[in-house]
Short mmCIF file of C-alpha atoms in Angstrom, two decimals:
data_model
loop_
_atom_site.label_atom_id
_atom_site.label_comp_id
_atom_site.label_asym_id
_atom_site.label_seq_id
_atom_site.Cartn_x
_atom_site.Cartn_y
_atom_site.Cartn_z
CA UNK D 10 8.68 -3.98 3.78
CA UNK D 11 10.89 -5.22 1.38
CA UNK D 12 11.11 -3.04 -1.59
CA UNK D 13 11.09 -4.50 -4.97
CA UNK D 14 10.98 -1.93 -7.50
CA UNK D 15 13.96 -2.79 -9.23
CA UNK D 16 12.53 -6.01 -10.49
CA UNK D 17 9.18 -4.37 -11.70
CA UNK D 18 9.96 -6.20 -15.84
CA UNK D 19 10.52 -9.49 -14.19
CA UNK D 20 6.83 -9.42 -12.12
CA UNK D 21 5.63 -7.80 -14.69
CA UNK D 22 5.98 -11.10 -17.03
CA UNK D 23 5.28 -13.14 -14.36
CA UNK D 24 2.27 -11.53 -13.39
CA UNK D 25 1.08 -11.32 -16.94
CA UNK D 26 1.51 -15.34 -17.51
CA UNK D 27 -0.55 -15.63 -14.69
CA UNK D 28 -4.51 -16.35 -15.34
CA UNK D 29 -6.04 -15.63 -12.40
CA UNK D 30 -4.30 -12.20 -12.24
CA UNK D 31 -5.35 -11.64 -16.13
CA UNK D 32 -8.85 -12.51 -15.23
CA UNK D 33 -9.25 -10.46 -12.23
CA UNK D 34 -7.72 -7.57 -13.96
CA UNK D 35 -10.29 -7.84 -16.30
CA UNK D 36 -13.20 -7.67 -13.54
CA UNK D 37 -12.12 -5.02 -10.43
CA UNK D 38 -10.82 -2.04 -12.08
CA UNK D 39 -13.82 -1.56 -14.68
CA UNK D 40 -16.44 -2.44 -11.92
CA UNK D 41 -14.46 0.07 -9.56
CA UNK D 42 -14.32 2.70 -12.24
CA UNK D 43 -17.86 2.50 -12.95
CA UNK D 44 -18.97 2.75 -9.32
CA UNK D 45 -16.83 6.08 -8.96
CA UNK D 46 -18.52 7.39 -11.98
CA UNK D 47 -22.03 6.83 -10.64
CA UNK D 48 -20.95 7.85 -7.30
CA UNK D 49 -19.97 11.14 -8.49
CA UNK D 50 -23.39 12.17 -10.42
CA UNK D 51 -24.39 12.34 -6.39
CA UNK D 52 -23.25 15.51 -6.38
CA UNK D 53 -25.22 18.68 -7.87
CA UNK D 54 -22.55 19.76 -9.50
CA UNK D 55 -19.81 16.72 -10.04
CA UNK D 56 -17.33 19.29 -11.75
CA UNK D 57 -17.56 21.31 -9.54
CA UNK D 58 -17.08 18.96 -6.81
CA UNK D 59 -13.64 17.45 -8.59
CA UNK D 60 -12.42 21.24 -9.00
CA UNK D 61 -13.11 21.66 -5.09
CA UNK D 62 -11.87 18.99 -3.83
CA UNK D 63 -8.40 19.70 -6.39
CA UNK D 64 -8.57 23.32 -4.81
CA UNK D 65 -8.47 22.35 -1.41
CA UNK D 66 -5.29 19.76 -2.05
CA UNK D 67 -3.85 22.91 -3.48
CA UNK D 68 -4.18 24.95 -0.67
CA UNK D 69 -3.06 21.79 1.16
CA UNK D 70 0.16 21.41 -0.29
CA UNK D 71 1.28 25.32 -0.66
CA UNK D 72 0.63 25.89 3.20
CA UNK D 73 1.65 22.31 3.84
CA UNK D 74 4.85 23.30 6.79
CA UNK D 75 2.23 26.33 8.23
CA UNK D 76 -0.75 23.83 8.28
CA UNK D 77 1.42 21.27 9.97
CA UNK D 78 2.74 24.13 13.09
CA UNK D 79 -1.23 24.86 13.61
CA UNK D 80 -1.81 20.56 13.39
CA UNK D 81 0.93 20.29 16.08
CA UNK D 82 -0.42 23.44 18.77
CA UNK D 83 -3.82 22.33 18.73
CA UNK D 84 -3.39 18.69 18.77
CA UNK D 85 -1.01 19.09 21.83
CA UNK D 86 -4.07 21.39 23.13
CA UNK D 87 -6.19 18.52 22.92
CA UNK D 88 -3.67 16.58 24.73
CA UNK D 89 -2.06 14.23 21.99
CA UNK D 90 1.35 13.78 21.65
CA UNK D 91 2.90 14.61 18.32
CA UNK D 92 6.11 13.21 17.77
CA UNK D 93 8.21 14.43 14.19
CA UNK D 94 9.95 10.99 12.36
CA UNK D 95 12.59 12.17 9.59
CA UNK D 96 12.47 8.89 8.69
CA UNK D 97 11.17 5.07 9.04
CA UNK D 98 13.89 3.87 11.75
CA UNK D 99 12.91 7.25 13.72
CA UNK D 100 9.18 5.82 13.39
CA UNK D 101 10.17 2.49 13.89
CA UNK D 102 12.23 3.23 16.77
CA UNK D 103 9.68 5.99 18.58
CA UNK D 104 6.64 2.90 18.39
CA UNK D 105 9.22 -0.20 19.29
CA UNK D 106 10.15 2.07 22.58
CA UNK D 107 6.69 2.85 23.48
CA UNK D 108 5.21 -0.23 23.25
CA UNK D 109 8.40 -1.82 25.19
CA UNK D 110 8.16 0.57 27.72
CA UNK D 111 4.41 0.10 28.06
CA UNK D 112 5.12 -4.03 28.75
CA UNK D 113 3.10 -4.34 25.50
CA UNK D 114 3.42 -7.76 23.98
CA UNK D 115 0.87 -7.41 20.99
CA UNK D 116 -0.41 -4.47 19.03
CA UNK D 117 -2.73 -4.92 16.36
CA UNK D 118 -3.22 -2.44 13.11
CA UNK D 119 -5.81 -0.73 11.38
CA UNK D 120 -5.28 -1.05 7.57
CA UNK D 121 -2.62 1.86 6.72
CA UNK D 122 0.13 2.35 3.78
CA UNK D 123 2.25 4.59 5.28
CA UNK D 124 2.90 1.53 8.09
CA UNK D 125 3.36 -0.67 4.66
CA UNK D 126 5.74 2.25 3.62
CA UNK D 127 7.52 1.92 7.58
CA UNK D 128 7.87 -1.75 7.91
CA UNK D 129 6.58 -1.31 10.76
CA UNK D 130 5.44 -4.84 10.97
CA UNK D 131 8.43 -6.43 10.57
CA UNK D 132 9.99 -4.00 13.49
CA UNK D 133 8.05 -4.79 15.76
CA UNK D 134 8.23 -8.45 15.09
CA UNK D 135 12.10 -8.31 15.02
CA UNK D 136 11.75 -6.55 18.72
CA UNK D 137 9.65 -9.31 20.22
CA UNK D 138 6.10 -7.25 19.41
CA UNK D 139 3.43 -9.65 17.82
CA UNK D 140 1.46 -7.59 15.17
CA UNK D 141 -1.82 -8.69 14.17
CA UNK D 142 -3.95 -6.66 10.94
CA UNK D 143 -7.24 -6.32 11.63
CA UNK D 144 -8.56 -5.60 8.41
CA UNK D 145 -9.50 -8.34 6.73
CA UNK D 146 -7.86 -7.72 3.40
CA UNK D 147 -4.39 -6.86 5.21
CA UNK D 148 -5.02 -9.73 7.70
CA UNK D 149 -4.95 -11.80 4.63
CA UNK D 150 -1.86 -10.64 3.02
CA UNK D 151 -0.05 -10.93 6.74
CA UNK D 152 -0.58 -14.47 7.06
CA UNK D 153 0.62 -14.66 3.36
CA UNK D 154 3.82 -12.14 3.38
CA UNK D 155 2.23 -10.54 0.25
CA UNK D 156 2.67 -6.66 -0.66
CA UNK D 157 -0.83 -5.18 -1.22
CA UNK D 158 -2.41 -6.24 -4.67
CA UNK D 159 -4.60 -2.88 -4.62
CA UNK D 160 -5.02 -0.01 -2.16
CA UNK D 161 -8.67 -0.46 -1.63
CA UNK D 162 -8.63 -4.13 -1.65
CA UNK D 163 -4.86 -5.64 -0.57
CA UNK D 164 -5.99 -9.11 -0.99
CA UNK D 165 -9.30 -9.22 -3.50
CA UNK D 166 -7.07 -10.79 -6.28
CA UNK D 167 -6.21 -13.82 -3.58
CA UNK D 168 -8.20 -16.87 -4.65
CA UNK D 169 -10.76 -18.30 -1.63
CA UNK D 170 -9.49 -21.96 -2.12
CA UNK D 171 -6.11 -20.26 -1.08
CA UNK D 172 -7.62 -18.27 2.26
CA UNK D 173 -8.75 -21.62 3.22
CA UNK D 174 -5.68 -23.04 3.51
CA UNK D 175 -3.85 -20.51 4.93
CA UNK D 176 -6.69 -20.33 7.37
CA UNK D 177 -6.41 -23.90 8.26
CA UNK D 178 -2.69 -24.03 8.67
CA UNK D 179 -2.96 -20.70 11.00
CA UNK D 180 -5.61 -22.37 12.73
CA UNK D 181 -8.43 -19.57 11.97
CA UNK D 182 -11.14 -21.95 11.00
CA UNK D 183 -11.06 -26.28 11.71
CA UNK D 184 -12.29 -27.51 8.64
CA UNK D 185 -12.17 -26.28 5.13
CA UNK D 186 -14.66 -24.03 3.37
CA UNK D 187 -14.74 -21.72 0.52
CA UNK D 188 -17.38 -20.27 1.15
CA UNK D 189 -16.38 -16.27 1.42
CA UNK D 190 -18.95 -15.53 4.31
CA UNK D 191 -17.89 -18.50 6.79
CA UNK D 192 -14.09 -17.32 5.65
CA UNK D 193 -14.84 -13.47 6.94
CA UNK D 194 -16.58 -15.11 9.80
CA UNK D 195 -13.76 -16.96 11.20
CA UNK D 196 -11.22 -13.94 10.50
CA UNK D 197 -13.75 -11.89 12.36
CA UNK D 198 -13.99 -14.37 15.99
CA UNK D 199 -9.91 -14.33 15.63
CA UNK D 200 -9.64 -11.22 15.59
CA UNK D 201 -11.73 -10.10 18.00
CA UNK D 202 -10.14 -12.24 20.44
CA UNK D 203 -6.96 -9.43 19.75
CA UNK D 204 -9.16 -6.39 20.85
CA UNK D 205 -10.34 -8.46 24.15
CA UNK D 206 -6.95 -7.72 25.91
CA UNK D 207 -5.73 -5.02 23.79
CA UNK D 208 -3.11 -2.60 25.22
CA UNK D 209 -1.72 -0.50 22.27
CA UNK D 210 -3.69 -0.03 18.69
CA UNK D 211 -2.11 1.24 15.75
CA UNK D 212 -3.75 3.17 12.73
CA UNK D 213 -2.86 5.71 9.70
CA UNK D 214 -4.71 8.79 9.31
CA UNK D 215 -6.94 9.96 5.89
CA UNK D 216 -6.78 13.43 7.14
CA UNK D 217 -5.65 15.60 9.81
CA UNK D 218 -6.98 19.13 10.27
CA UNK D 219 -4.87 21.98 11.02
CA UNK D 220 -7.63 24.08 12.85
CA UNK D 221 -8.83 21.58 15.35
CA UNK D 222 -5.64 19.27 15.81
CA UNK D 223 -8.00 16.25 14.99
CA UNK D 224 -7.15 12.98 13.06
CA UNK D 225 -9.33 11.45 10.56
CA UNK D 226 -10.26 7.56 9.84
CA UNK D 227 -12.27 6.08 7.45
CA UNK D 228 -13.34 2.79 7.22
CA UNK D 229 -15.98 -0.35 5.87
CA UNK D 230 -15.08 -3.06 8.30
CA UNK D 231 -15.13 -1.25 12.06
CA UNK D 232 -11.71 -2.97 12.68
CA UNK D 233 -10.14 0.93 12.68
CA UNK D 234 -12.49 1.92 15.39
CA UNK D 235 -12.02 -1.23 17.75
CA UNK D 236 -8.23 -0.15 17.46
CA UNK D 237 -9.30 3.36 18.51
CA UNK D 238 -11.58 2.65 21.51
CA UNK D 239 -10.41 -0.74 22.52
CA UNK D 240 -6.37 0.18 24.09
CA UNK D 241 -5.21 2.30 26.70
CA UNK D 242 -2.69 3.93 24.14
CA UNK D 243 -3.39 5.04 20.58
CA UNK D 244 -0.40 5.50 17.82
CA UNK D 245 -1.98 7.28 14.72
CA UNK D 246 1.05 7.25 12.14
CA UNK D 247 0.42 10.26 9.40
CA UNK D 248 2.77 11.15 6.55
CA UNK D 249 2.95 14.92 6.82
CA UNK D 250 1.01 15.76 3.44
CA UNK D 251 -1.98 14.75 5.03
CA UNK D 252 -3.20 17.80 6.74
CA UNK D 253 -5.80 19.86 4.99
CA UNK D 254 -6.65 23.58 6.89
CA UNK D 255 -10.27 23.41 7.78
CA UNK D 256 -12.84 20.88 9.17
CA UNK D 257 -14.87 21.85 6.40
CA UNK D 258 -12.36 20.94 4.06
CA UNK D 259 -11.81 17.86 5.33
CA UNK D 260 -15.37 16.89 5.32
CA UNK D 261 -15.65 17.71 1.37
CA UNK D 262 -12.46 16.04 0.40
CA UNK D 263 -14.08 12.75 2.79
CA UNK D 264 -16.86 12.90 0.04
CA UNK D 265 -14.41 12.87 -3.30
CA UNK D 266 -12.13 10.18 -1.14
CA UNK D 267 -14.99 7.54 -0.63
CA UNK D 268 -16.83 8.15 -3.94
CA UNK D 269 -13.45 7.98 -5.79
CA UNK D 270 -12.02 5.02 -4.11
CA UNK D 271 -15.12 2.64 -3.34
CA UNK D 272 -18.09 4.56 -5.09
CA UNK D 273 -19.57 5.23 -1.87
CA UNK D 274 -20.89 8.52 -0.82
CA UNK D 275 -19.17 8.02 2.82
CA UNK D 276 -17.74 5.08 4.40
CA UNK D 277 -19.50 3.07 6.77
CA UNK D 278 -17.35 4.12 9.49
CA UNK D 279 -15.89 7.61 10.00
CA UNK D 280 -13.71 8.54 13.23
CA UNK D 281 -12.67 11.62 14.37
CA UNK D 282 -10.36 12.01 17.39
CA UNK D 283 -9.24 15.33 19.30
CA UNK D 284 -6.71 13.94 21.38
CA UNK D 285 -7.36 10.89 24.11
CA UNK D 286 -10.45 9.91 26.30
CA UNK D 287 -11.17 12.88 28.98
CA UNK D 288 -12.63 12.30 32.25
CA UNK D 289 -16.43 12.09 31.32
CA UNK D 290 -16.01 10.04 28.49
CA UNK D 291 -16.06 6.02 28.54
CA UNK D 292 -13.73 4.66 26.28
CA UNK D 293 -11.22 5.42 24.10
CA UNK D 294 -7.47 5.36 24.47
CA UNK D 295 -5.68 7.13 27.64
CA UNK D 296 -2.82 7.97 25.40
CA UNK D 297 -3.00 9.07 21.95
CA UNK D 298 0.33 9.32 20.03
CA UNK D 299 0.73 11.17 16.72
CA UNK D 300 3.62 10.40 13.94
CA UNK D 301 4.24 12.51 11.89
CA UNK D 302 6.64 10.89 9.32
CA UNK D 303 8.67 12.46 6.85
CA UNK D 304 11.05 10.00 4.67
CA UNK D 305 11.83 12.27 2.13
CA UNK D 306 9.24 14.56 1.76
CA UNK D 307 10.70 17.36 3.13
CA UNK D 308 13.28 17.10 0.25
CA UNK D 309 10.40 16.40 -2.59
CA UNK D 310 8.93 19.46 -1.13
CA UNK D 311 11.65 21.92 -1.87
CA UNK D 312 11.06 20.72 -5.79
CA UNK D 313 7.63 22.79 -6.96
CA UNK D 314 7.59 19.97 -9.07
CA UNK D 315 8.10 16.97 -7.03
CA UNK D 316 5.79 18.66 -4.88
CA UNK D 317 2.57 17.82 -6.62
CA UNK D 318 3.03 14.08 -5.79
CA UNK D 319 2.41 14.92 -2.18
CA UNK D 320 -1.18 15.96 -3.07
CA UNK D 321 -2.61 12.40 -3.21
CA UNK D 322 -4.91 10.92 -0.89
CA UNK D 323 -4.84 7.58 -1.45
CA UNK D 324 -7.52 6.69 -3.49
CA UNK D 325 -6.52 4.45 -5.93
CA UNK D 326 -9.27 6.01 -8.41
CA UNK D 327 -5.91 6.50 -10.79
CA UNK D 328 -5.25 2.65 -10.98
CA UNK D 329 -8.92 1.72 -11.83
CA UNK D 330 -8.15 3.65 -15.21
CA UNK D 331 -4.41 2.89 -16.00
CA UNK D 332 -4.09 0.68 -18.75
CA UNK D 333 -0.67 -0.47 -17.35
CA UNK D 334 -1.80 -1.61 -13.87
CA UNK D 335 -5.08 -3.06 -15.66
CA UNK D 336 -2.33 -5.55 -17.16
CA UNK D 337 0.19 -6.17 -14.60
CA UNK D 338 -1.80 -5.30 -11.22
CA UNK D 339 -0.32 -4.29 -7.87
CA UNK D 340 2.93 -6.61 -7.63
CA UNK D 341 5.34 -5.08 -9.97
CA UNK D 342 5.50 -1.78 -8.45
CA UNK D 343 7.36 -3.16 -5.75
CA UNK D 344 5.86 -0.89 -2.88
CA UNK D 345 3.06 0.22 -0.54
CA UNK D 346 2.30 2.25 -3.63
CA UNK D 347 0.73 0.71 -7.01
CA UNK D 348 -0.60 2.20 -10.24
CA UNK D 349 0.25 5.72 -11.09
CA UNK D 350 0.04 7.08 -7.68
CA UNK D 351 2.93 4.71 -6.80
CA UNK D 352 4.66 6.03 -9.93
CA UNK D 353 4.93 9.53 -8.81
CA UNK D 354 5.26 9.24 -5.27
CA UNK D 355 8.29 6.28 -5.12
CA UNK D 356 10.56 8.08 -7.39
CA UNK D 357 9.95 11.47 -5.00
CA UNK D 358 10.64 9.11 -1.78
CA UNK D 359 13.16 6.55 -2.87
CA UNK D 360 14.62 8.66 -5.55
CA UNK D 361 15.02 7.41 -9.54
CA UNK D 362 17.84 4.44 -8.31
CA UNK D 363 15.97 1.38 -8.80
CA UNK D 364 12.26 2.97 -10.24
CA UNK D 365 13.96 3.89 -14.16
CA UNK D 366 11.63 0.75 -15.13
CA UNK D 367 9.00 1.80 -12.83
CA UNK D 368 8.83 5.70 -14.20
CA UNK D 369 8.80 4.54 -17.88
CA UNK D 370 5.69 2.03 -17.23
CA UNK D 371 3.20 4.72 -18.51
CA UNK D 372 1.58 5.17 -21.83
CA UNK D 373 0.98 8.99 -21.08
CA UNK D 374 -2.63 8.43 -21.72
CA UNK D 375 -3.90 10.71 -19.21
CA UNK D 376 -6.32 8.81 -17.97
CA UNK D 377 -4.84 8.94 -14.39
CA UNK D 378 -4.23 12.73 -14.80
CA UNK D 379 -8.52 13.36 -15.86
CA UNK D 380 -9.61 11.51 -12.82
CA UNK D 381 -7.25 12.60 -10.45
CA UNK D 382 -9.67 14.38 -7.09
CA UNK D 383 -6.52 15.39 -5.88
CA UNK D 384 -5.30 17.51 -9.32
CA UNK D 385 -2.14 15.35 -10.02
CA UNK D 386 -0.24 15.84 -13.25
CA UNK D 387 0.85 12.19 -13.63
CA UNK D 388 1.88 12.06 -16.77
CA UNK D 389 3.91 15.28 -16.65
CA UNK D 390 5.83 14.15 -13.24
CA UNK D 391 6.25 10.98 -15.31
CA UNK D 392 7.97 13.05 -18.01
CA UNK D 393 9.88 15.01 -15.44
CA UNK D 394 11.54 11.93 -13.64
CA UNK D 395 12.87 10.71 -17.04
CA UNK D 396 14.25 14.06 -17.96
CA UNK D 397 15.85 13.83 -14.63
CA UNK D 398 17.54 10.80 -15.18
CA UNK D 399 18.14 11.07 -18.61
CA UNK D 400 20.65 14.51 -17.11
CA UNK D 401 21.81 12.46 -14.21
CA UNK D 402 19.95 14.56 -11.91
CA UNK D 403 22.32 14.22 -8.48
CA UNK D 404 19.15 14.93 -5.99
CA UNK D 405 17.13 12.28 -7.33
CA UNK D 406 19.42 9.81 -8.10
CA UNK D 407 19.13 9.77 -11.84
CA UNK D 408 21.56 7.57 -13.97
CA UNK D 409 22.07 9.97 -16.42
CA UNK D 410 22.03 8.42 -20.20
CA UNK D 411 25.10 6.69 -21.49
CA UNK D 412 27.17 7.51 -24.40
CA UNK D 413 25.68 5.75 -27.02
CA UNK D 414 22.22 7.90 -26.54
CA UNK D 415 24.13 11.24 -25.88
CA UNK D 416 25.73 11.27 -29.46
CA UNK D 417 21.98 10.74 -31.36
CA UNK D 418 20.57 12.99 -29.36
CA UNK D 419 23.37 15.16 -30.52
CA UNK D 420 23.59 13.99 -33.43
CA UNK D 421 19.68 14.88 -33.90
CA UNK D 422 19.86 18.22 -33.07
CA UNK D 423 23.06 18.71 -35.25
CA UNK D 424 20.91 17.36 -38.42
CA UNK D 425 17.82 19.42 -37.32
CA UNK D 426 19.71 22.16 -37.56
CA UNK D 427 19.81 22.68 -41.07
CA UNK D 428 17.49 20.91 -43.92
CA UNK D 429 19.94 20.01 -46.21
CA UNK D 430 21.73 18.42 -43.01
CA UNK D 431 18.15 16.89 -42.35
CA UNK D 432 17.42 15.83 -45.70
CA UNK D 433 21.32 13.53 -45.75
CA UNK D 434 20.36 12.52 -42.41
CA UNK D 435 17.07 10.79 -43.54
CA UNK D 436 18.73 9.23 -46.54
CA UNK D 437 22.07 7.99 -44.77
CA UNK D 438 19.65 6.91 -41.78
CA UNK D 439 16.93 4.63 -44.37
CA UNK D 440 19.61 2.92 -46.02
CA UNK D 441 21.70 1.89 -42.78
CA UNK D 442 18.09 0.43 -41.26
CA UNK D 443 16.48 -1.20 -44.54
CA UNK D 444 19.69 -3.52 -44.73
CA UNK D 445 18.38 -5.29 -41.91
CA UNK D 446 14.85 -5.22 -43.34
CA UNK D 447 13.10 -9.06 -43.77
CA UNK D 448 9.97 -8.14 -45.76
CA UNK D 449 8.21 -5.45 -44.90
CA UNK D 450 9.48 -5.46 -41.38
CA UNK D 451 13.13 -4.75 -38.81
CA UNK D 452 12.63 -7.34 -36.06
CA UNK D 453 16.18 -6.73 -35.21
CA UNK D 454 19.13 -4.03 -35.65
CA UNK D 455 22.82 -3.90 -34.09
CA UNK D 456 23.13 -1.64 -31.75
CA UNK D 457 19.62 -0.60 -32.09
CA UNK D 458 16.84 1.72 -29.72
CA UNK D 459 17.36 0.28 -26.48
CA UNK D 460 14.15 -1.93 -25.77
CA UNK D 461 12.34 -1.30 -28.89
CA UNK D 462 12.99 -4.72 -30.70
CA UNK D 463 12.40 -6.51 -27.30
CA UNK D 464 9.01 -5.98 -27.55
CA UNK D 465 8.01 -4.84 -31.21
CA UNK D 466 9.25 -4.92 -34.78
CA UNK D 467 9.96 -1.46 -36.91
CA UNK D 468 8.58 -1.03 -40.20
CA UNK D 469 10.99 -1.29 -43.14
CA UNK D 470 11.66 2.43 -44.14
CA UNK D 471 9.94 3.41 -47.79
CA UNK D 472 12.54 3.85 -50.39
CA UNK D 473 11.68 7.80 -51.13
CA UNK D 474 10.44 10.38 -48.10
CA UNK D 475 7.06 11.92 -48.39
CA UNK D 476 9.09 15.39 -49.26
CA UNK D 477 10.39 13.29 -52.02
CA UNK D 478 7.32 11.61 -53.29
CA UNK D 479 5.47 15.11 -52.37
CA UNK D 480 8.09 16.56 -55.35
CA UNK D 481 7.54 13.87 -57.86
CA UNK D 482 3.47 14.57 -57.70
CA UNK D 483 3.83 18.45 -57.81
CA UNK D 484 7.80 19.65 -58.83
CA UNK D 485 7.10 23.49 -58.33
CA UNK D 486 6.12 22.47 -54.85
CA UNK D 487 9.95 21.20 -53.94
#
């Protein structure tokens, strides 16, 4: 997948200027948000669910390379193979081979970021493999090279008159329609012409559990489970944070997952696999292949702060709520990950390079932070990564701040030192700014805060402080 995170301003204006974004945006998220909220009074106790579920990520992440030794023993018990990917080309590489060396000349997906995160599509297309998505939403943004809009729904901001005719010129319906039944339909025969001669199936994995080496999938569309039982060999791609230590913990953090990211109680489809088909069993994949990929987590690990981005679960509850994505969408963020889960956990996998833009997108509302199931701290990761470019932070990248806003920060702290310094400071500070003053307003200044005039005017400064005015209405005060 070609990662675009560097441009996130420029599709950010372009996805602003664009109607049918603006008025989708103004539909999904709300109507999303408010299903999660109804889902939730489900529960007896809906705080006490949230803190649960939180607790159990917790325990999660702080036994996360324990929990993934006990994943690995029993899941080899169970007669899986686990292979360890430090990163995508080790991925990559491991599911190219195997489906080579299988004679495998198709595989199709169930819908999965962490493949979005691989490129494992365009791998296997560059080695000869045709990949076909099988869930409808992902099948859509295939046939259209488009990132994913929104986790839950990759292709729900794509307009039907434009399905159609990609359909047509893919030759998944004859004649035009726009009507969104017939549309799912059509996708539906074409794809299930894939699973007729399948061979190898590919899918991510919501959860793994540690104490039964089993691997989790949930699902609305059934496409997941034709992946599962349909091939002779099974590749179930996990990122490593997705272990959780108990069967019973995975079951409870199933219920926050489906209620947070579709308001559902459960999905309609829930698999659980413990290695391939035995003897006495009639279908369901000879082989079953784990990945367990990596790609920089191991080194966000070793930061206790970093860390806490590897708690998510891929809701997408926190961009429902975000005021930023509810403007700009899934585009700008320029990866498998949108919204402010994509803001925490790009910067901890790609480092802060080419996300500055991306990590300074947030209005620190802590909206994303309240709703979080999984107990993220968005906005004070958020606040972390710009401290850690801001220093020039060597293990994450960071560009470290340039001269201009090293000498007024220093200068700052020199004049907060002292009041009188303070007090000159203010004074020296109103006059330089008010000569560029028209009216009551700044809309410009030389050498000015970097990006503040770009989008924003300052107010011209008053000609006396409060502490000044404060003295001229009560002198024994001063």
């Amino acid at each position: 997948m070609n990662i675009t995170t560097d441009k996130f301003k420029e599709t950010a204006r372009q996805e602003l200027a664009n109607a049918h974004t603006q008025k989708f945006l103004q539909i999904l998220p709300l109507r999303l948000a408010s299903r999660r909220d109804s889902a939730y009074q489900s529960f007896p106790d809906p705080v006490a669910a949230h803190r649960y579920g939180q607790s159990i990520r917790d325990e999660s992440i702080q036994r996360l390379p324990e929990l993934l030794q006990v994943f690995e023993t029993n899941a080899i018990a169970n007669g899986a193979r686990v292979f360890w990917a430090e990163d995508s080309r080790a991925a990559n590489g491991y599911i190219v081979e195997l489906a080579k060396r299988h004679g495998v000349s198709y595989v199709t997906k169930g819908k999965s970021m962490v493949t979005e995160e691989l490129g494992l599509n365009e791998a296997l297309t560059q080695a000869g493999i045709e990949t076909w998505e099988t869930d409808l939403g992902e099948f859509i943004t295939q046939l259209l090279h488009r990132p994913p809009f929104h986790i839950v729904g990759p292709a729900l901001n794509i307009p039907v008159e434009q399905i159609c005719d990609i359909f047509l010129q893919k030759g998944v319906i004859d004649a035009p329609t726009t009507d969104p039944v017939a549309l799912g339909m059509a996708a539906r025969r074409f794809l299930r012409e894939k699973f007729r001669d399948l061979q190898m199936g590919i899918t991510g994995v919501n959860m793994a559990v540690a104490e039964t080496g089993t691997v989790i999938n949930v699902e609305n569309e059934g496409n997941i489970r034709l992946n599962k039982s349909s091939p002779r060999i099974l590749v179930c791609v996990m990122s490593l944070e997705k272990v959780v230590p108990t069967l019973a913990d995975a079951m409870h953090m199933l219920r926050v997952l489906c209620r947070s990211a579709t308001g559902q109680a459960a999905g309609a489809y829930i698999s659980l696999d413990s290695g391939p088909k035995r003897s006495d069993e009639i279908d369901g994949p000879e082989e079953l292949h784990i990945v367990i990929l990596d790609n920089g987590r191991s080194a966000a690990y070793q930061d206790p702060k970093t860390r806490e981005a590897l708690r998510c679960i891929r809701c997408g509850a926190c961009l429902n709520t975000c005021p930023v994505y509810g403007k700009v969408g899934g585009y700008p963020y320029g990866w498998a990950y949108s919204g402010p889960m994509g803001q925490v956990l790009t910067p901890a996998l790609q480092g802060l390079g080419n996300t500055g833009d991306l990590i300074r997108a947030c209005t620190l509302c802590h909206r994303c932070k309240i709703i979080c199931p999984a107990g993220i701290d968005h906005p004070s990761l958020l606040l972390y990564y710009r401290y850690k470019d801001v220093v020039g932070d060597r293990a994450l990248g960071g560009s470290g701040a340039g001269w201009r806003e090293r000498f007024v920060h220093t200068l700052l702290s020199v004049a907060g030192s002292d009041h009188r310094l303070w007090r000159l400071f203010a004074k020296v500070a109103r006059l330089a700014a008010n000569r560029f003053r028209s009216g009551d307003r700044i809309h410009s200044m030389p050498n000015g805060p970097r990006g503040w005039f770009s989008s924003r005017d300052l107010p011209a400064l008053p000609a006396k402080t409060f502490r000044e005015r404060w003295a001229q209405m009560d002198p024994k005060k001063n």
